[in-house]
PDB file of C-alpha atoms (C1' of nucleotides) in Angstrom:
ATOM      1  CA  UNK V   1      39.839 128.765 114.078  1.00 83.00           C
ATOM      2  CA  UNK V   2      42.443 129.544 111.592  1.00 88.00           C
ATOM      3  CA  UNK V   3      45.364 132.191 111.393  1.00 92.00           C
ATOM      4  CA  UNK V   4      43.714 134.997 109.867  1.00 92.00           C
ATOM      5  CA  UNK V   5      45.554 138.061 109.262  1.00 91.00           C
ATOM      6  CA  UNK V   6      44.682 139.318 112.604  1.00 89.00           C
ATOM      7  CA  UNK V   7      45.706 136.836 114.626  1.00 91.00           C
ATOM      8  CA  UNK V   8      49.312 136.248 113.143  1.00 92.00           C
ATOM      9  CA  UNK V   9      49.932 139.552 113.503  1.00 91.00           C
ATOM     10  CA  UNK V  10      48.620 139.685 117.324  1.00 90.00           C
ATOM     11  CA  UNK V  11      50.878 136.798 117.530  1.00 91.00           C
ATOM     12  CA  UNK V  12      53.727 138.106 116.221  1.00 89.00           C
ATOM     13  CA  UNK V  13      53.245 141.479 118.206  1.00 88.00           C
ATOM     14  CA  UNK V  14      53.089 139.586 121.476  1.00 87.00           C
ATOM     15  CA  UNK V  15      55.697 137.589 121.006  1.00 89.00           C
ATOM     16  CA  UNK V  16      57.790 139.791 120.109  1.00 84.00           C
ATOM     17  CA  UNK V  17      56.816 141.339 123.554  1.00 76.00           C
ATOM     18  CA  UNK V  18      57.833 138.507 125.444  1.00 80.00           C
ATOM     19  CA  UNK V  19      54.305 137.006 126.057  1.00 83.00           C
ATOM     20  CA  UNK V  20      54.768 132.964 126.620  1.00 88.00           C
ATOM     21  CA  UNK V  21      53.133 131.005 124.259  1.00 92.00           C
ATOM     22  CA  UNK V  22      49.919 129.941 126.536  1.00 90.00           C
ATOM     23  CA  UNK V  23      49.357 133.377 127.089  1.00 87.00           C
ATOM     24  CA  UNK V  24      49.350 134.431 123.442  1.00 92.00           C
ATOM     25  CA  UNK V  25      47.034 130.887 123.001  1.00 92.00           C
ATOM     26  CA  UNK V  26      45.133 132.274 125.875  1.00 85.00           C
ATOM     27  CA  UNK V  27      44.618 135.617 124.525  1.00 84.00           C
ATOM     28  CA  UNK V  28      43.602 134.808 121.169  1.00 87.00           C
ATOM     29  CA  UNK V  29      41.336 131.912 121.856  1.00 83.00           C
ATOM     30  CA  UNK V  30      40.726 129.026 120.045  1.00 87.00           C
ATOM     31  CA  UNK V  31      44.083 127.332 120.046  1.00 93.00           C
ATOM     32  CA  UNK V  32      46.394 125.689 122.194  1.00 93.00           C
ATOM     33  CA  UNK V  33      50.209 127.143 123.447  1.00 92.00           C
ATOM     34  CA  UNK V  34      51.272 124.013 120.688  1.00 94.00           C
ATOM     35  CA  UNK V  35      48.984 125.808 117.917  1.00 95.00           C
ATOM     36  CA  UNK V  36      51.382 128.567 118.619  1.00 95.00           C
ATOM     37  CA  UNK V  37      54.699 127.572 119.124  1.00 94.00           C
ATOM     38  CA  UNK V  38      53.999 125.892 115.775  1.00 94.00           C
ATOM     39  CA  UNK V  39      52.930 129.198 113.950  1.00 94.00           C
ATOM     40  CA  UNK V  40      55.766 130.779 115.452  1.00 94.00           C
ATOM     41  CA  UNK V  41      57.900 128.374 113.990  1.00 92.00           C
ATOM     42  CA  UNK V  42      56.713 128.509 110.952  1.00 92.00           C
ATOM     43  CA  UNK V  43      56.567 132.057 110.969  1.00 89.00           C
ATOM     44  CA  UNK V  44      60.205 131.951 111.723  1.00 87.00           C
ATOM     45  CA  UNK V  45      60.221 133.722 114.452  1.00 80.00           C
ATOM     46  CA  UNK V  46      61.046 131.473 116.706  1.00 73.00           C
ATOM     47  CA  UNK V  47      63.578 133.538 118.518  1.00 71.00           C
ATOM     48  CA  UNK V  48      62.316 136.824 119.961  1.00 61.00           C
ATOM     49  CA  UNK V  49      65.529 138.931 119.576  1.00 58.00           C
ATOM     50  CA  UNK V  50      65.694 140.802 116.069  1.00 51.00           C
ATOM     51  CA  UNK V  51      66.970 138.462 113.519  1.00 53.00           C
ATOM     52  CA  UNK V  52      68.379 135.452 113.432  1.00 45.00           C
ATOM     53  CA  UNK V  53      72.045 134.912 112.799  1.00 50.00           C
ATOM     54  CA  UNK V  54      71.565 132.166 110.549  1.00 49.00           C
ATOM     55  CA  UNK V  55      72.892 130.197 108.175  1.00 50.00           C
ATOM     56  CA  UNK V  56      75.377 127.595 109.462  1.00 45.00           C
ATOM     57  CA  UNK V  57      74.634 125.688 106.848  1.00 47.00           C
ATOM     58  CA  UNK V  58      73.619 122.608 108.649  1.00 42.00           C
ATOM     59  CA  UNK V  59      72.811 119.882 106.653  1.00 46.00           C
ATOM     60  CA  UNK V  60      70.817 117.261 107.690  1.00 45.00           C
ATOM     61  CA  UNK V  61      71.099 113.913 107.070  1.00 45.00           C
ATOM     62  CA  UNK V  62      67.644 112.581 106.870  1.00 42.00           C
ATOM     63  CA  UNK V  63      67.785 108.946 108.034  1.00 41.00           C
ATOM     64  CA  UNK V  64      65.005 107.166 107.529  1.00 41.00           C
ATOM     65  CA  UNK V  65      65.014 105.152 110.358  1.00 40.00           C
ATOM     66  CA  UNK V  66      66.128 104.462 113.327  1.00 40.00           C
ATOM     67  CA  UNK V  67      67.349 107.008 116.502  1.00 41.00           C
ATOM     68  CA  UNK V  68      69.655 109.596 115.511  1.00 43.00           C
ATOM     69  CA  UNK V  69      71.546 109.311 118.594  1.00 40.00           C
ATOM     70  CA  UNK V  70      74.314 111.836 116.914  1.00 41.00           C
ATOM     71  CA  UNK V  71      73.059 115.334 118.016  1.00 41.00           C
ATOM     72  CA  UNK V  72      75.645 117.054 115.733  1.00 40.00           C
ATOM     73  CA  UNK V  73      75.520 120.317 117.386  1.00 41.00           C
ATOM     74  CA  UNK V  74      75.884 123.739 116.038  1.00 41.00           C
ATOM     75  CA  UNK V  75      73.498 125.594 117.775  1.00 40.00           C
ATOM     76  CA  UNK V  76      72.814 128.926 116.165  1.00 42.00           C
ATOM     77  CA  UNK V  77      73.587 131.328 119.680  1.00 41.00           C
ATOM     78  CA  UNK V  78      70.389 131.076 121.314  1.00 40.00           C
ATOM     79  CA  UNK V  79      68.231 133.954 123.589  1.00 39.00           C
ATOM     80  CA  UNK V  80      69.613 137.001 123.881  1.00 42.00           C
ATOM     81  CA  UNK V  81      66.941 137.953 126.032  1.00 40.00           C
ATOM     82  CA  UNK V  82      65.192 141.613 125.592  1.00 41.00           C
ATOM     83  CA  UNK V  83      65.386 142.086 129.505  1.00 40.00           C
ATOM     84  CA  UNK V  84      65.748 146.117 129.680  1.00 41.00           C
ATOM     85  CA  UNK V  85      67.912 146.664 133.090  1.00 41.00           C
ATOM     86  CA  UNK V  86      66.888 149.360 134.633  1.00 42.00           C
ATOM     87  CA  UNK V  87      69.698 148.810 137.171  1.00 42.00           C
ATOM     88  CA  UNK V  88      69.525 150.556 140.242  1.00 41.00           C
ATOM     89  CA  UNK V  89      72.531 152.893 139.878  1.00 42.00           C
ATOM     90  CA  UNK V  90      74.520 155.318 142.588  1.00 42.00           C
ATOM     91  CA  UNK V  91      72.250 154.964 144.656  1.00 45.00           C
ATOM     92  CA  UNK V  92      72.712 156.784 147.931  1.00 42.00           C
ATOM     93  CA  UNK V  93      72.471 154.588 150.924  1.00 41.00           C
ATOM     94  CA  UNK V  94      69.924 154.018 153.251  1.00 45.00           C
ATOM     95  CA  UNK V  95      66.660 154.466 152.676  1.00 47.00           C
ATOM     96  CA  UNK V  96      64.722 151.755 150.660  1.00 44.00           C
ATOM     97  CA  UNK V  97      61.722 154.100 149.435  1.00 44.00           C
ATOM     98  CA  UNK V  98      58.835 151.588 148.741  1.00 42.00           C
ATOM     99  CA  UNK V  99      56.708 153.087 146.016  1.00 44.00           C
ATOM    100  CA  UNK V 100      54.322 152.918 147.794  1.00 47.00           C
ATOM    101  CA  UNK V 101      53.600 156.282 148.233  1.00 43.00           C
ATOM    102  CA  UNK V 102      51.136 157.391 151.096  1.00 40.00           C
ATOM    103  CA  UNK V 103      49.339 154.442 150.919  1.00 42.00           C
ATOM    104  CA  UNK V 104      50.197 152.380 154.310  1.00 43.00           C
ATOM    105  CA  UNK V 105      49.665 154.988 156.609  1.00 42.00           C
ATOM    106  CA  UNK V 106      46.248 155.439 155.464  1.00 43.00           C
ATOM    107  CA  UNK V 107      44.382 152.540 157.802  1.00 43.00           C
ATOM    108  CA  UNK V 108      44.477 149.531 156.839  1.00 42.00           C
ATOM    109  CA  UNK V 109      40.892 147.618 156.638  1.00 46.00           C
ATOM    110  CA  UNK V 110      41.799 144.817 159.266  1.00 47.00           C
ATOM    111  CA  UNK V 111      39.619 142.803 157.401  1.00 43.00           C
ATOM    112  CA  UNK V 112      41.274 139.413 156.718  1.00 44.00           C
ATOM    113  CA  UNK V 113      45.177 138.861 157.342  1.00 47.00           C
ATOM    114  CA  UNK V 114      46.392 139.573 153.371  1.00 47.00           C
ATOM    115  CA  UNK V 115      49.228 139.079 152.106  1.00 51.00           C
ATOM    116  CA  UNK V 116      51.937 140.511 154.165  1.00 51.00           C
ATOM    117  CA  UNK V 117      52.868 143.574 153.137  1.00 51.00           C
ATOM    118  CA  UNK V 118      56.366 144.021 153.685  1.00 49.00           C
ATOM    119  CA  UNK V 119      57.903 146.786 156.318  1.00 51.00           C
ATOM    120  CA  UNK V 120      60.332 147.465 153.859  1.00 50.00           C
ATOM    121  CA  UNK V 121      63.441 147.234 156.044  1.00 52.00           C
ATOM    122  CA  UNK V 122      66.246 145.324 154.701  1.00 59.00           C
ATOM    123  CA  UNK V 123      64.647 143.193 151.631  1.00 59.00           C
ATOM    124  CA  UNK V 124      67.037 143.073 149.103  1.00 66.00           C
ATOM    125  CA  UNK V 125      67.134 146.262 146.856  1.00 67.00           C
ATOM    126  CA  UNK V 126      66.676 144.507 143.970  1.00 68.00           C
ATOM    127  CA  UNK V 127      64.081 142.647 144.997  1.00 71.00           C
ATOM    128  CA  UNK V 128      61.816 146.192 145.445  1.00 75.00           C
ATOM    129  CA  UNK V 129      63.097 147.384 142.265  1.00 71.00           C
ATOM    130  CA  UNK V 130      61.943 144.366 140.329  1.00 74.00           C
ATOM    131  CA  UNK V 131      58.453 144.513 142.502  1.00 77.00           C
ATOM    132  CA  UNK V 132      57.956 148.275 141.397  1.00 78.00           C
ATOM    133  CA  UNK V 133      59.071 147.495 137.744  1.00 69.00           C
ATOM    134  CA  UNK V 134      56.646 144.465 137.925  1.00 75.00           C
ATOM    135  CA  UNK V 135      54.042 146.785 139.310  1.00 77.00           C
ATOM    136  CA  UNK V 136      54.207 149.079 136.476  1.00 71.00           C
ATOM    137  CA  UNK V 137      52.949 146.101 133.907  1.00 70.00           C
ATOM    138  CA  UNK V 138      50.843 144.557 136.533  1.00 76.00           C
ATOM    139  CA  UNK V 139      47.922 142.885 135.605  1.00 69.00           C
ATOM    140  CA  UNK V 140      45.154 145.259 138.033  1.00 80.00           C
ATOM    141  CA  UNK V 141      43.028 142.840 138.801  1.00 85.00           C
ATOM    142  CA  UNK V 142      40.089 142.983 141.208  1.00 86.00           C
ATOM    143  CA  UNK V 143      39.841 140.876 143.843  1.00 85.00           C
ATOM    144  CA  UNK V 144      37.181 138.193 142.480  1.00 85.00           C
ATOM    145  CA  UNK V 145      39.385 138.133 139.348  1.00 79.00           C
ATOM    146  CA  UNK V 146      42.099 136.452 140.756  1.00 84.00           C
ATOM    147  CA  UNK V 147      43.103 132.619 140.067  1.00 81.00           C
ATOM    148  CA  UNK V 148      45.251 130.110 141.459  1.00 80.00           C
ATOM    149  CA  UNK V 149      47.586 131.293 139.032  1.00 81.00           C
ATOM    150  CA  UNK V 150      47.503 134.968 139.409  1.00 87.00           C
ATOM    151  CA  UNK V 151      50.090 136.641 141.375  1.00 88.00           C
ATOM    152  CA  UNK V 152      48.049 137.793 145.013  1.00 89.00           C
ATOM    153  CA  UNK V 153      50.096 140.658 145.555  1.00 89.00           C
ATOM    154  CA  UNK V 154      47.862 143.775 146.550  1.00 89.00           C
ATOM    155  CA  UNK V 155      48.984 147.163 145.562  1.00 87.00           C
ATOM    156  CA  UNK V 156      47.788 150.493 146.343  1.00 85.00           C
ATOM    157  CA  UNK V 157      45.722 151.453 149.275  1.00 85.00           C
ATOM    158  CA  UNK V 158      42.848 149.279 149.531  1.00 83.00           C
ATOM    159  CA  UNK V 159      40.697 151.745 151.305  1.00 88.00           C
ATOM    160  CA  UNK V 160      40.671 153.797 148.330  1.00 90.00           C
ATOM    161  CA  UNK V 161      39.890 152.835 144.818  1.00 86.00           C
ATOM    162  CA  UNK V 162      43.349 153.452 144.256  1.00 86.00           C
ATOM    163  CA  UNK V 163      44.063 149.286 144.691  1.00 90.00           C
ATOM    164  CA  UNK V 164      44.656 146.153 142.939  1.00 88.00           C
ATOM    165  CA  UNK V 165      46.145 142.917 142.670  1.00 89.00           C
ATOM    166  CA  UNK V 166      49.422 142.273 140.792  1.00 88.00           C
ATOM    167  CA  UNK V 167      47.567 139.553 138.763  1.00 85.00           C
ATOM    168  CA  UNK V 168      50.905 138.868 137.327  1.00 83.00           C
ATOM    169  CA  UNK V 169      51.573 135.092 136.109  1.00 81.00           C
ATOM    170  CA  UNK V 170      53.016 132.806 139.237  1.00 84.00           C
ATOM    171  CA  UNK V 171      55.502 131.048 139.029  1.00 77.00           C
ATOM    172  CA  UNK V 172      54.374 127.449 140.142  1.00 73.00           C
ATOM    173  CA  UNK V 173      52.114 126.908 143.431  1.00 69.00           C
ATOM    174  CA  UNK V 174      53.012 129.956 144.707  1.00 80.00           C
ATOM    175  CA  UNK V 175      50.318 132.658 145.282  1.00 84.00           C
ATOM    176  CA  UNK V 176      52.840 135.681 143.951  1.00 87.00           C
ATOM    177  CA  UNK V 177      54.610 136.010 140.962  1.00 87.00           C
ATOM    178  CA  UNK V 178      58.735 135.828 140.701  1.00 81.00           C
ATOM    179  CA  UNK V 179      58.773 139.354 141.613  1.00 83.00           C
ATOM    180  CA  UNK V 180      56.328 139.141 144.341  1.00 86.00           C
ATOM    181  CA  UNK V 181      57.515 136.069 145.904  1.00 81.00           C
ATOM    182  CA  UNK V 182      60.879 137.662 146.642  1.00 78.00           C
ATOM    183  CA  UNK V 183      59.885 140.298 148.808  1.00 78.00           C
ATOM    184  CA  UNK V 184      57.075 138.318 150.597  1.00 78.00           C
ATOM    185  CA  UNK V 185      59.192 135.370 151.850  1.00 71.00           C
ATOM    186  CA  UNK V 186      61.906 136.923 153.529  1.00 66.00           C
ATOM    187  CA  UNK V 187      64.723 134.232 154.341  1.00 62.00           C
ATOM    188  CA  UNK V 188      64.749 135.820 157.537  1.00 61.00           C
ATOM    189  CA  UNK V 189      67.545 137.608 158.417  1.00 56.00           C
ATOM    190  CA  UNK V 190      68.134 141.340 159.865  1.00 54.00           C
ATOM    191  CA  UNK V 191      65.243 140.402 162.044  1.00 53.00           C
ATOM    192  CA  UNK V 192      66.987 137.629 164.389  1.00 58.00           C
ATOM    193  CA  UNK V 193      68.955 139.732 166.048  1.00 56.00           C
ATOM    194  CA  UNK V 194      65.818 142.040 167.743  1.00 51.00           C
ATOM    195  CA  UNK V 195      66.912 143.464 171.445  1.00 51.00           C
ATOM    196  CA  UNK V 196      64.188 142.931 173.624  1.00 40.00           C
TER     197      UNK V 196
ATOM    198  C1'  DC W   1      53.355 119.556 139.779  1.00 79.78           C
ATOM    199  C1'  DC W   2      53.522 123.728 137.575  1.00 79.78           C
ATOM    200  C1'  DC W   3      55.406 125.934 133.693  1.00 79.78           C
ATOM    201  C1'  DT W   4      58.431 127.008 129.296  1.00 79.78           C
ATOM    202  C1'  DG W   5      59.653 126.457 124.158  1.00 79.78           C
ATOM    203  C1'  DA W   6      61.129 122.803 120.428  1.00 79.78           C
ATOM    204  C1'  DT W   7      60.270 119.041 117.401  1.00 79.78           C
ATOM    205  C1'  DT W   8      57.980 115.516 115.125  1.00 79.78           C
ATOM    206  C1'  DC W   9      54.684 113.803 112.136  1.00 79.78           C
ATOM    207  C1'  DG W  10      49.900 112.436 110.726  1.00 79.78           C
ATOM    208  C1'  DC W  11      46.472 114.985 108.932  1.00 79.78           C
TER     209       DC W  11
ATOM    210  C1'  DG P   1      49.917 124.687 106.769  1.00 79.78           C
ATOM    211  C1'  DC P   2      48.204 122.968 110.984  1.00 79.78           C
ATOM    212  C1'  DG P   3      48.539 121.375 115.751  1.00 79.78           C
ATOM    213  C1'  DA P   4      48.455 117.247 119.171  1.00 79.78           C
ATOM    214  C1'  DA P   5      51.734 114.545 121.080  1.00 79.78           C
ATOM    215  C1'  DT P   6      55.920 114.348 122.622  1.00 79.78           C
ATOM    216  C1'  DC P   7      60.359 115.853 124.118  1.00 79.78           C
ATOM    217  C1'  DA P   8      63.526 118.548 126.938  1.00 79.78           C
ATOM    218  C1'  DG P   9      64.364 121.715 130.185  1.00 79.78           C
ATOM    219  C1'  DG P  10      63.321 125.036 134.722  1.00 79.78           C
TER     220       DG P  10
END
DNA sequence: CCCTGATTCGC
DNA sequence: GCGAATCAGG
């Protein structure tokens, strides 16, 4: 495969959207996350933000040989990353609304133990506001299209066709993404100190 | 171990 | 110009 016209410019379009190299290799087929990251380079777009500062005018001494074991340093003010805070502002208090709408009451198939929802009680604010950010740009993927590496993370009501899987990257072995992961394992806190 | 991007260098 | 191999983090 080679970069036609097409494909540098759906490279350059996701990259500039944040996509990670595999996924960009991924999506276009073909070529490998390297294939990319080299393009990109060469592209000169190597950094996602705008433009580049530039020019310190840092001039390399080419040795032939041996290690350069000098890193000279001057490193043109790296990622400034695009991440658009939505930032949960005055917020009033109590209630942490889970988007989740009217979904839970509905009955939930008892089918096989999923993935915990949450009862929403005291998981960190933030944590639900990234998970309903996340959910916005989630991947909707159907149950038999999830992977090892797809965030697990049902949404919606699964009793209606209203539902879907986050299907978001994950971060490592974990079956959620980032997001995901920090509502569903709770430290465990607020909960020790039940009355019975 | 999984992933990320960065660099090098033979092609 | 291309990208596999490698490097350097997280």
């Amino acid at each position: 495969m080679s970069w036609t016209d097409e494909r540098v410019e759906t490279l350059k379009k996701m990259w500039n959207e944040g996509q990670s190299a595999s996924q960009i290799a991924k999506e276009l087929g073909g070529v490998t996350r390297n294939a990319v990251i080299g393009k990109v380079h060469r592209l000169g777009l190597s950094n996602r933000t705008g433009v580049a500062p530039q020019p310190s005018p840092a001039p390399q001494p080419s040795a032939a040989s041996a290690q350069p074991s000098a890193p000279a340093a001057a490193r043109p003010e790296p990622a400034p990353q695009p991440a658009p805070e939505p930032a949960a502002e005055a917020d009033e208090a109590e209630d942490a609304p889970i988007p989740m709408s009217a979904a839970r009451r509905a009955i939930i198939p008892a089918g096989q133990p999923l993935p915990p929802q949450p009862s929403a009680n005291e998981i960190s604010p933030e944590a639900l506001a990234k998970v309903s950010e996340v959910e916005k740009g989630a991947k909707k993927l159907t149950l038999m299209e999830l992977t090892e590496k797809t965030c697990k993370w049902p949404v919606g009501d699964p009793a209606t066709d209203n539902f879907w899987f986050c299907g978001l990257p994950t971060q490592s072995g974990k079956p959620y993404c980032e997001a995901h992961v920090g509502v569903a394992f709770q430290p465990m806190s607020s909960r020790r100190d039940r009355r019975r």
